[in-house]
Coordinates of C-alpha atoms in Angstrom, one line a residue:
M1 CA 4.9 0.4 31.0
S2 CA 6.5 3.7 31.8
C3 CA 8.7 4.4 34.8
Q4 CA 6.1 7.0 36.0
Y5 CA 3.5 4.2 36.2
H6 CA 6.0 2.0 38.2
H7 CA 6.5 4.9 40.6
H8 CA 2.7 5.2 41.0
L9 CA 2.5 1.6 42.0
L10 CA 5.4 2.0 44.4
L11 CA 3.6 4.9 46.0
L12 CA 0.4 2.9 46.3
L13 CA 2.2 0.0 48.0
L14 CA 3.9 2.4 50.4
L15 CA 0.6 3.9 51.3
S16 CA -1.2 0.6 51.6
V17 CA 1.2 -0.8 54.2
G18 CA 0.9 2.3 56.3
V19 CA 4.4 3.5 56.0
S20 CA 4.4 6.9 57.7
A21 CA 7.1 9.5 57.8
V22 CA 8.4 10.6 61.1
E23 CA 8.4 14.4 61.3
V24 CA 12.0 15.6 61.4
Q25 CA 12.6 19.1 62.6
R26 CA 13.9 21.3 59.8
P27 CA 13.4 24.9 58.5
R28 CA 10.1 25.6 56.8
G29 CA 10.1 24.7 53.1
V30 CA 13.1 22.3 53.2
P31 CA 12.6 18.8 51.9
L32 CA 13.8 15.9 54.0
S33 CA 16.4 15.0 51.4
K34 CA 18.2 18.4 52.1
R35 CA 17.9 18.4 55.9
Q36 CA 21.6 17.8 56.4
F37 CA 22.4 21.2 54.8
Y38 CA 20.3 23.1 57.4
E39 CA 21.8 22.5 60.9
E40 CA 20.6 25.0 63.4
G41 CA 23.3 26.7 65.3
K42 CA 25.9 26.3 62.5
P43 CA 26.7 28.7 59.7
F44 CA 24.7 28.0 56.6
T45 CA 26.5 27.7 53.2
C46 CA 24.5 28.5 50.2
L47 CA 23.8 25.3 48.2
D48 CA 25.6 26.8 45.2
G49 CA 28.6 27.4 47.4
S50 CA 28.6 31.1 46.7
R51 CA 28.8 32.3 50.3
T52 CA 28.3 31.3 54.0
I53 CA 26.0 33.2 56.3
P54 CA 24.9 32.8 60.0
F55 CA 22.1 30.4 60.4
D56 CA 19.7 33.0 61.9
R57 CA 19.6 34.6 58.4
V58 CA 17.8 31.5 57.0
N59 CA 14.2 32.3 56.3
D60 CA 14.6 35.9 57.5
D61 CA 12.7 37.1 54.5
Y62 CA 15.8 38.6 52.9
C63 CA 17.6 36.9 50.0
D64 CA 21.3 36.4 50.7
C65 CA 22.1 33.4 48.4
R66 CA 22.1 33.8 44.6
D67 CA 20.4 30.4 44.3
G68 CA 17.7 31.4 46.8
S69 CA 18.6 28.4 49.1
D70 CA 18.7 30.5 52.3
E71 CA 14.9 31.4 51.9
P72 CA 13.1 28.0 51.3
G73 CA 10.2 29.1 53.4
T74 CA 9.6 32.7 52.3
A75 CA 9.0 34.6 49.0
A76 CA 12.1 36.7 49.4
C77 CA 14.1 35.0 46.5
P78 CA 12.5 35.1 43.0
N79 CA 14.3 31.9 42.1
G80 CA 13.5 29.9 45.3
S81 CA 11.2 26.9 45.7
F82 CA 9.0 25.8 48.6
H83 CA 8.6 22.1 49.6
C84 CA 5.0 21.0 50.4
T85 CA 5.2 18.0 52.8
N86 CA 1.5 17.0 51.9
A87 CA 1.4 14.2 54.5
G88 CA -1.1 11.5 53.3
F89 CA -0.6 12.5 49.6
R90 CA 2.3 13.3 47.3
P91 CA 4.9 15.9 48.3
A92 CA 5.5 18.7 45.8
F93 CA 7.5 21.8 45.1
I94 CA 6.0 25.2 44.3
P95 CA 7.8 28.5 43.3
S96 CA 8.6 30.7 46.3
S97 CA 6.5 33.5 44.8
R98 CA 3.3 31.5 45.7
I99 CA 4.1 31.5 49.4
N100 CA 1.5 33.5 51.4
D101 CA -0.2 34.8 48.2
G102 CA -3.7 33.9 49.5
I103 CA -4.1 30.9 47.2
C104 CA -3.8 27.4 48.7
D105 CA -1.2 25.5 46.6
C106 CA -0.2 22.8 49.0
C107 CA -2.9 20.4 50.0
D108 CA -1.6 20.5 53.6
T109 CA -2.0 24.4 53.6
T110 CA 1.7 24.9 54.7
D111 CA 2.3 27.5 51.9
E112 CA -0.2 29.9 53.4
Y113 CA 1.0 30.0 57.0
N114 CA 0.9 33.8 57.3
S115 CA -1.6 35.0 54.8
G116 CA -4.8 34.5 56.7
A117 CA -6.2 32.4 53.8
A118 CA -9.0 29.9 54.9
C119 CA -7.3 26.8 53.6
Q120 CA -8.4 23.2 54.4
N121 CA -6.1 20.3 54.5
T122 CA -7.3 18.0 51.6
C123 CA -4.3 15.7 51.5
R124 CA -6.0 12.7 53.0
E125 CA -8.9 12.9 50.6
L126 CA -6.6 13.4 47.6
G127 CA -4.5 10.5 48.9
R128 CA -7.6 8.3 49.2
K129 CA -8.7 9.0 45.6
E130 CA -5.3 8.5 44.2
R131 CA -5.0 5.2 46.1
E132 CA -8.2 4.0 44.6
S133 CA -7.1 5.0 41.1
L134 CA -3.7 3.4 41.6
Q135 CA -5.4 0.3 43.1
K136 CA -7.3 -0.1 39.9
M137 CA -4.2 0.5 37.8
A138 CA -2.4 -2.1 39.9
E139 CA -5.2 -4.6 39.4
I140 CA -5.2 -4.0 35.6
A141 CA -1.4 -4.4 35.6
K142 CA -1.6 -7.6 37.5
E143 CA -4.3 -9.1 35.4
G144 CA -2.6 -7.8 32.2
F145 CA 0.7 -9.4 33.3
L146 CA -1.0 -12.7 33.8
L147 CA -2.5 -12.5 30.4
K148 CA 0.9 -11.6 29.0
Q149 CA 2.3 -14.8 30.5
Q150 CA -0.4 -16.7 28.7
L151 CA 0.4 -14.9 25.4
I152 CA 4.1 -15.8 25.8
Q153 CA 3.2 -19.5 26.3
E154 CA 0.9 -19.4 23.3
A155 CA 3.6 -17.7 21.3
K156 CA 6.1 -20.4 22.2
R157 CA 3.7 -23.1 21.2
G158 CA 2.9 -21.2 18.0
L159 CA 6.6 -20.8 17.2
E160 CA 7.2 -24.6 17.7
D161 CA 4.1 -25.4 15.5
K162 CA 5.3 -23.0 12.8
K163 CA 8.8 -24.5 12.8
A164 CA 7.4 -28.0 12.6
K165 CA 5.0 -26.9 9.8
L166 CA 7.9 -25.3 8.0
G167 CA 9.8 -28.5 8.0
D168 CA 6.8 -30.4 6.7
V169 CA 6.1 -27.9 4.0
Q170 CA 9.8 -28.0 2.9
V171 CA 9.6 -31.8 2.6
S172 CA 6.4 -31.5 0.6
K173 CA 8.1 -28.9 -1.6
K174 CA 10.8 -31.4 -2.6
D175 CA 8.1 -34.0 -3.5
L176 CA 6.2 -31.3 -5.5
E177 CA 9.4 -30.4 -7.4
D178 CA 9.9 -34.0 -8.3
K179 CA 6.3 -34.2 -9.4
V180 CA 6.6 -31.1 -11.5
E181 CA 9.6 -32.4 -13.3
A182 CA 8.0 -35.8 -14.0
L183 CA 4.8 -34.1 -15.3
R184 CA 7.0 -31.8 -17.5
T185 CA 8.5 -34.9 -19.1
V186 CA 5.0 -36.4 -19.6
K187 CA 3.8 -33.1 -21.1
E188 CA 6.7 -32.7 -23.5
T189 CA 6.3 -36.4 -24.5
A190 CA 2.6 -35.9 -25.2
E191 CA 3.1 -32.6 -27.1
Q192 CA 5.5 -34.0 -29.7
P193 CA 3.1 -36.4 -31.4
E194 CA 0.3 -33.8 -31.0
K195 CA 2.5 -31.3 -32.9
E196 CA 3.3 -33.8 -35.6
A197 CA -0.3 -34.7 -36.1
K198 CA -1.4 -31.1 -36.3
E199 CA 1.3 -30.4 -38.8
R200 CA 0.2 -33.3 -41.0
H201 CA -3.4 -32.2 -40.8
L202 CA -2.4 -28.6 -41.7
K203 CA -0.3 -29.8 -44.6
A204 CA -3.2 -31.9 -46.0
W205 CA -5.4 -28.9 -45.7
E206 CA -2.8 -26.7 -47.5
D207 CA -2.5 -29.3 -50.3
Q208 CA -6.3 -29.4 -50.6
K209 CA -6.4 -25.6 -50.8
A210 CA -3.7 -25.6 -53.5
L211 CA -5.9 -28.0 -55.6
I212 CA -8.9 -25.7 -55.1
R213 CA -6.9 -22.7 -56.3
M214 CA -5.6 -24.6 -59.3
E215 CA -9.1 -25.5 -60.3
K216 CA -10.1 -21.9 -60.0
D217 CA -7.2 -20.8 -62.1
K218 CA -8.1 -23.2 -64.8
A219 CA -11.7 -22.0 -64.7
K220 CA -10.6 -18.4 -64.9
M221 CA -8.3 -19.0 -67.7
T222 CA -11.1 -20.4 -69.9
E223 CA -12.7 -17.0 -69.8
V224 CA -9.8 -15.8 -71.9
T225 CA -9.9 -16.5 -75.7
P226 CA -7.9 -19.6 -76.4
R227 CA -6.1 -17.8 -79.1
I228 CA -5.3 -14.4 -77.6
I229 CA -4.1 -11.5 -79.6
M230 CA -2.4 -8.3 -78.5
A231 CA -5.5 -6.2 -79.1
E232 CA -7.4 -8.1 -76.5
L233 CA -4.7 -7.5 -73.9
L234 CA -4.7 -3.8 -74.5
S235 CA -8.3 -3.6 -73.3
H236 CA -7.1 -4.6 -69.8
S237 CA -5.4 -1.5 -68.4
E238 CA -4.8 -3.3 -65.0
L239 CA -1.9 -5.1 -66.7
D240 CA 0.0 -1.8 -67.1
L241 CA 3.2 -2.2 -65.2
D242 CA 4.4 1.4 -64.9
S243 CA 1.0 3.2 -64.7
D244 CA 1.8 5.5 -67.6
G245 CA -0.6 3.9 -70.1
F246 CA -0.8 0.4 -71.4
T247 CA 1.1 0.5 -74.7
E248 CA 1.3 -2.0 -77.6
T249 CA 5.0 -2.6 -76.8
E250 CA 4.1 -3.6 -73.2
A251 CA 1.3 -5.9 -74.3
Q252 CA 3.6 -7.5 -76.9
G253 CA 6.2 -8.0 -74.1
L254 CA 3.6 -9.9 -72.1
L255 CA 2.9 -12.2 -75.1
G256 CA 6.6 -13.0 -75.4
G257 CA 7.4 -10.5 -78.2
V258 CA 4.7 -11.7 -80.6
D259 CA 1.2 -10.3 -81.6
K260 CA -0.7 -13.5 -80.8
V261 CA -0.2 -16.9 -79.1
D262 CA -2.0 -20.2 -79.3
T263 CA -3.6 -22.1 -76.3
T264 CA -0.4 -24.0 -75.4
A265 CA 1.8 -20.9 -75.3
F266 CA -1.0 -19.0 -73.5
E267 CA -0.5 -21.1 -70.3
T268 CA 2.9 -19.4 -69.9
V269 CA 1.4 -16.0 -70.5
W270 CA -1.4 -16.7 -68.1
S271 CA 0.9 -17.5 -65.2
N272 CA 2.4 -14.0 -65.6
I273 CA -0.9 -12.0 -65.7
K274 CA -3.4 -14.0 -63.7
D275 CA -2.8 -12.1 -60.4
K276 CA -3.6 -8.8 -62.1
Y277 CA -6.1 -9.9 -64.7
I278 CA -9.7 -8.7 -63.9
S279 CA -12.4 -10.8 -65.5
E280 CA -14.7 -8.9 -67.8
M281 CA -17.6 -10.8 -66.2
A282 CA -17.0 -9.2 -62.7
P283 CA -18.0 -5.6 -62.1
P284 CA -15.0 -3.3 -61.2
P285 CA -15.0 -1.9 -57.6
V286 CA -16.5 1.6 -57.4
E287 CA -14.3 4.2 -55.9
T288 CA -16.0 7.2 -54.4
P289 CA -14.0 10.5 -54.8
Q290 CA -13.2 12.2 -51.5
E291 CA -14.9 15.4 -52.7
E292 CA -18.2 13.6 -53.1
M293 CA -18.0 12.0 -49.6
R294 CA -18.2 15.4 -47.9
E295 CA -21.7 16.6 -47.2
P296 CA -22.3 19.9 -49.0
V297 CA -23.3 22.8 -46.8
S298 CA -26.6 24.2 -47.8
D299 CA -27.1 27.9 -48.5
N300 CA -29.5 28.0 -45.6
E301 CA -27.0 26.7 -43.2
S302 CA -24.3 29.2 -44.3
E303 CA -26.7 32.1 -43.9
Q304 CA -28.3 30.9 -40.6
Y305 CA -26.0 32.9 -38.4
P306 CA -25.2 36.6 -39.2
E307 CA -21.6 37.6 -39.6
D308 CA -20.1 39.1 -36.5
P309 CA -18.8 42.5 -37.3
D310 CA -16.5 42.6 -34.2
I311 CA -14.3 39.7 -35.4
P312 CA -11.1 40.9 -37.2
E313 CA -10.6 39.7 -40.8
D314 CA -7.5 37.8 -39.9
E315 CA -9.3 35.9 -37.1
E316 CA -12.1 35.1 -39.5
E317 CA -9.7 33.6 -41.9
D318 CA -8.1 31.6 -39.1
D319 CA -11.5 30.4 -38.0
E320 CA -12.4 29.4 -41.5
E321 CA -9.1 27.4 -41.8
D322 CA -9.8 25.7 -38.5
E323 CA -13.3 24.9 -39.6
D324 CA -11.9 23.4 -42.9
D325 CA -9.5 21.3 -40.8
D326 CA -12.3 20.2 -38.5
Q327 CA -14.4 19.2 -41.5
D328 CA -11.5 17.3 -43.0
D329 CA -11.0 15.5 -39.8
G330 CA -14.5 14.9 -38.8
D331 CA -16.5 14.5 -42.0
Y332 CA -14.0 12.4 -44.0
K333 CA -15.0 8.8 -44.2
P334 CA -12.6 6.3 -45.8
P335 CA -13.9 4.2 -48.7
P336 CA -15.1 0.8 -47.7
T337 CA -12.3 -1.7 -47.6
M338 CA -12.4 -4.2 -50.4
P339 CA -11.5 -7.7 -49.3
T340 CA -8.1 -8.7 -50.6
Q341 CA -7.9 -11.3 -53.2
E342 CA -6.0 -13.6 -50.8
K343 CA -8.7 -13.3 -48.1
K344 CA -11.5 -13.8 -50.8
D345 CA -9.7 -16.9 -52.0
D346 CA -9.5 -18.2 -48.4
D347 CA -13.2 -17.7 -47.9
D348 CA -14.0 -19.5 -51.2
E349 CA -11.8 -22.3 -50.1
G350 CA -13.8 -22.8 -46.9
T351 CA -12.6 -23.5 -43.3
M352 CA -10.1 -26.1 -42.3
P353 CA -12.0 -29.4 -41.6
P354 CA -12.0 -30.9 -38.1
Y355 CA -9.3 -33.1 -36.9
D356 CA -9.6 -36.8 -37.4
Q357 CA -10.2 -38.9 -34.4
E358 CA -6.6 -40.1 -34.0
T359 CA -5.3 -36.5 -34.1
Q360 CA -8.0 -35.3 -31.7
N361 CA -7.1 -38.1 -29.2
L362 CA -3.5 -36.9 -29.3
I363 CA -4.6 -33.3 -28.7
D364 CA -6.8 -34.4 -25.8
A365 CA -3.9 -36.4 -24.2
A366 CA -1.5 -33.5 -24.6
Q367 CA -4.0 -31.0 -23.1
K368 CA -4.6 -33.3 -20.1
A369 CA -0.8 -33.5 -19.6
R370 CA -0.6 -29.7 -19.8
D371 CA -3.4 -29.3 -17.3
E372 CA -1.8 -31.7 -14.8
F373 CA 1.5 -29.9 -15.2
D374 CA 0.0 -26.4 -14.7
E375 CA -1.9 -27.6 -11.5
A376 CA 1.4 -29.1 -10.1
E377 CA 3.2 -25.8 -10.8
R378 CA 0.5 -23.8 -9.2
A379 CA 0.7 -26.0 -6.1
L380 CA 4.5 -25.5 -6.0
R381 CA 4.1 -21.7 -6.1
E382 CA 1.6 -21.8 -3.2
V383 CA 4.1 -23.9 -1.2
D384 CA 6.8 -21.3 -1.9
D385 CA 4.5 -18.6 -0.7
Q386 CA 3.7 -20.6 2.4
I387 CA 7.4 -21.1 3.2
R388 CA 8.2 -17.4 2.8
N389 CA 5.3 -16.4 5.1
L390 CA 6.3 -19.0 7.7
E391 CA 10.0 -17.9 7.6
K392 CA 8.9 -14.3 8.0
E393 CA 6.7 -15.0 11.0
I394 CA 9.5 -17.2 12.6
S395 CA 12.1 -14.5 12.2
F396 CA 9.9 -11.4 13.0
D397 CA 10.6 -9.3 16.1
F398 CA 7.5 -9.8 18.2
G399 CA 9.1 -8.7 21.4
P400 CA 11.6 -10.1 23.9
S401 CA 9.4 -13.2 24.5
A402 CA 7.2 -13.0 21.3
E403 CA 4.4 -11.6 23.5
F404 CA 3.2 -9.4 20.6
A405 CA 2.9 -12.4 18.1
Y406 CA -0.8 -12.7 18.7
L407 CA -1.4 -9.3 17.0
Y408 CA 0.0 -10.6 13.7
S409 CA -2.7 -10.9 11.0
Q410 CA -5.3 -9.1 13.2
C411 CA -6.9 -5.7 12.8
Y412 CA -8.6 -3.4 15.3
E413 CA -10.9 -0.5 14.6
L414 CA -12.0 2.8 16.3
T415 CA -15.0 4.7 15.0
T416 CA -15.1 8.5 15.6
S417 CA -17.8 11.0 14.6
E418 CA -16.2 11.3 11.1
Y419 CA -13.8 8.4 10.4
I420 CA -13.2 4.7 10.9
Y421 CA -9.6 4.1 11.9
R422 CA -8.1 0.7 11.3
L423 CA -4.9 -0.6 12.9
C424 CA -3.5 -3.9 11.5
P425 CA -0.3 -4.4 13.7
F426 CA 2.9 -5.1 11.7
N427 CA 1.0 -4.3 8.5
R428 CA -0.7 -0.9 8.1
V429 CA -2.9 1.9 9.5
S430 CA -5.8 3.3 7.5
Q431 CA -8.5 5.9 7.8
K432 CA -11.9 5.7 6.0
P433 CA -14.8 8.3 6.1
K434 CA -17.6 7.0 8.2
Y435 CA -20.3 7.7 5.6
G436 CA -18.6 6.5 2.5
G437 CA -15.5 7.4 0.6
S438 CA -12.1 6.0 -0.3
E439 CA -9.6 4.6 2.3
T440 CA -6.5 6.6 3.1
N441 CA -3.3 4.8 4.0
L442 CA -1.8 6.3 7.2
G443 CA 1.4 4.3 7.0
T444 CA 2.8 0.8 6.7
W445 CA 4.8 -1.1 9.3
G446 CA 8.2 0.5 9.9
K447 CA 9.8 -0.4 13.2
W448 CA 9.6 -0.4 17.0
A449 CA 10.1 3.2 18.0
G450 CA 10.1 3.5 21.8
P451 CA 12.9 4.9 23.9
E452 CA 16.0 2.7 24.4
D453 CA 14.9 1.4 27.8
N454 CA 11.4 0.5 26.5
I455 CA 11.6 0.2 22.7
Y456 CA 8.5 -2.0 22.5
S457 CA 6.3 0.7 23.9
M458 CA 5.8 2.4 20.5
M459 CA 5.2 1.3 16.9
K460 CA 6.0 3.4 13.8
Y461 CA 4.1 3.2 10.5
E462 CA 5.6 5.1 7.6
H463 CA 5.2 6.0 3.9
G464 CA 1.4 6.4 3.8
T465 CA -0.6 8.3 1.3
G466 CA 1.0 11.7 0.5
C467 CA -0.7 14.9 1.8
W468 CA -1.5 17.6 -0.6
Q469 CA 1.7 19.6 -1.0
G470 CA 3.0 17.9 2.1
P471 CA 4.8 14.8 3.4
N472 CA 3.6 11.2 3.3
R473 CA 1.3 10.3 6.2
S474 CA 2.8 8.4 9.1
T475 CA 1.4 7.1 12.4
T476 CA 2.9 6.5 15.8
V477 CA 1.1 3.9 17.9
K478 CA 1.6 4.3 21.7
L479 CA 1.1 1.0 23.6
T480 CA -0.3 1.0 27.1
C481 CA -1.0 -1.8 29.6
G482 CA -4.6 -3.1 29.6
K483 CA -6.6 -6.3 29.9
E484 CA -8.1 -5.9 26.5
T485 CA -6.6 -5.3 23.1
V486 CA -8.3 -2.2 21.7
V487 CA -7.6 1.2 20.0
T488 CA -8.6 3.8 22.5
S489 CA -7.9 7.1 20.7
T490 CA -6.5 8.8 17.6
S491 CA -5.2 12.3 17.0
E492 CA -3.2 14.4 14.5
P493 CA -0.7 16.4 16.6
S494 CA 1.1 17.6 13.5
R495 CA 0.0 17.8 9.9
C496 CA -0.1 14.3 8.3
E497 CA 1.5 12.8 11.5
Y498 CA -1.0 10.7 13.5
L499 CA -0.9 9.4 17.1
M500 CA -2.9 6.3 18.1
E501 CA -3.3 5.0 21.6
F502 CA -3.5 1.2 21.8
T503 CA -3.9 -1.0 24.9
T504 CA -2.7 -4.6 25.1
P505 CA -1.7 -7.0 27.9
A506 CA 1.5 -7.7 26.0
I507 CA 3.0 -4.4 27.2
C508 CA 2.2 -5.0 30.9
H509 CA 5.1 -5.5 33.3
E510 CA 5.2 -7.4 36.5
P511 CA 4.0 -5.2 39.4
P512 CA 6.7 -4.7 42.1
S513 CA 6.4 -7.0 45.1
L514 CA 5.7 -5.7 48.6
D515 CA 9.1 -6.9 49.8
S516 CA 11.0 -5.0 47.1
V517 CA 9.0 -1.9 47.9
L518 CA 9.8 -2.0 51.6
H519 CA 13.4 -2.7 50.8
E520 CA 13.6 0.3 48.5
H521 CA 11.9 2.5 51.1
E522 CA 14.4 1.4 53.7
E523 CA 17.2 2.4 51.4
L524 CA 15.6 5.8 50.9

């Protein structure tokens, strides 16, 4: 609560106990606090000490002092000021230039003593209205302060509960850590026989595939003449090693330097050529030339649009080149991919058979151990998150007595004609269009930002969504005393800098007691 509000309450209590000021004789326009400087019958010294004049020159409608202090009740000095007593209301100062100007500035009409203006003394009525307003403010402050005491007690209990919970969670974390390590051992123990069983199964399948491939090789070899001669090899150009034409010398080299071999010797030859040898029974793959894959442009299409005479020849050539490039990029279709011999062999060999029951049991046991280990690790991560959150709440600055702790994890909204504003204390502020649209971040929690003597009266939220060619958005939240917790208003005093008014009982201060007010008045 601001000092100004405290002064208002002080004034209310002074008025409510009927403290009245005794009229002390002094020159017109002089406040009671400066009465001692104006003693009738003694020379008057200007308040700035610049000169001393006879007292009869005070308020003589001629400015003698540079600071205007000799004319507190006239308009003679341009820099002077006039004190309105305003009995029944609040005293005030007005510029000397407003004295006797025909306009009633003081509610007690004392500024228009010689103008003939028809002024009415409205101080009592103004005082009554202000007392009513201050009375309401005092009641709100009193109720808000009582609520604040409840919030403080709740915060204390909440802090104790959080500390106790933190201790319990830390104990449970130790138990979980032990459980995770135990389950890790169980998992690793179960995975070792699982791995060995899978490897045995895979090896058996690889051995089976090797037998299948061997049988296929034997069958393929029977297609070749048992007594092969060089002339038969020359008909298989795929056996050419350097792609410059399959010569008799190359064919003879494959046969071991002779023109023909028998069945026994052919097994050695076959192991060298079987990967490249194409059976005459299988049709060769058809390769489609790239030129044939492009769709020819019909004469009709080429003549459909007339030639533009305004286009320069160079541009036409460039366009034609671009069109050719586009055609190459867009119309070209790669030839269908032929399955590799290895993949084809795998397909012919079939899929790996299912695991036997013993292996499957080992896999199931290992998977169960993995699931239990993963679940325990997940629970441990959740406990770590819980500990971090509790430690953050316990150490967070929620005010001198943690009176603002109840705002944590809460959000409050204010709807205007265009936007829905959302304040989540100690987290973020956001703005969303009322009739649909994306949310804009107006800042995340930064710090308490009030003045040194009342730092908890303002919150600062920073580093929000950046403005177009401007700074990141930020929001200052001004806290005022109230019985309810609610956002009362929002504004944008400067571009991308928002101001939000927020009432809460947590900011209410204890109203001054009657005894302290009377004591303070006696001192004054």
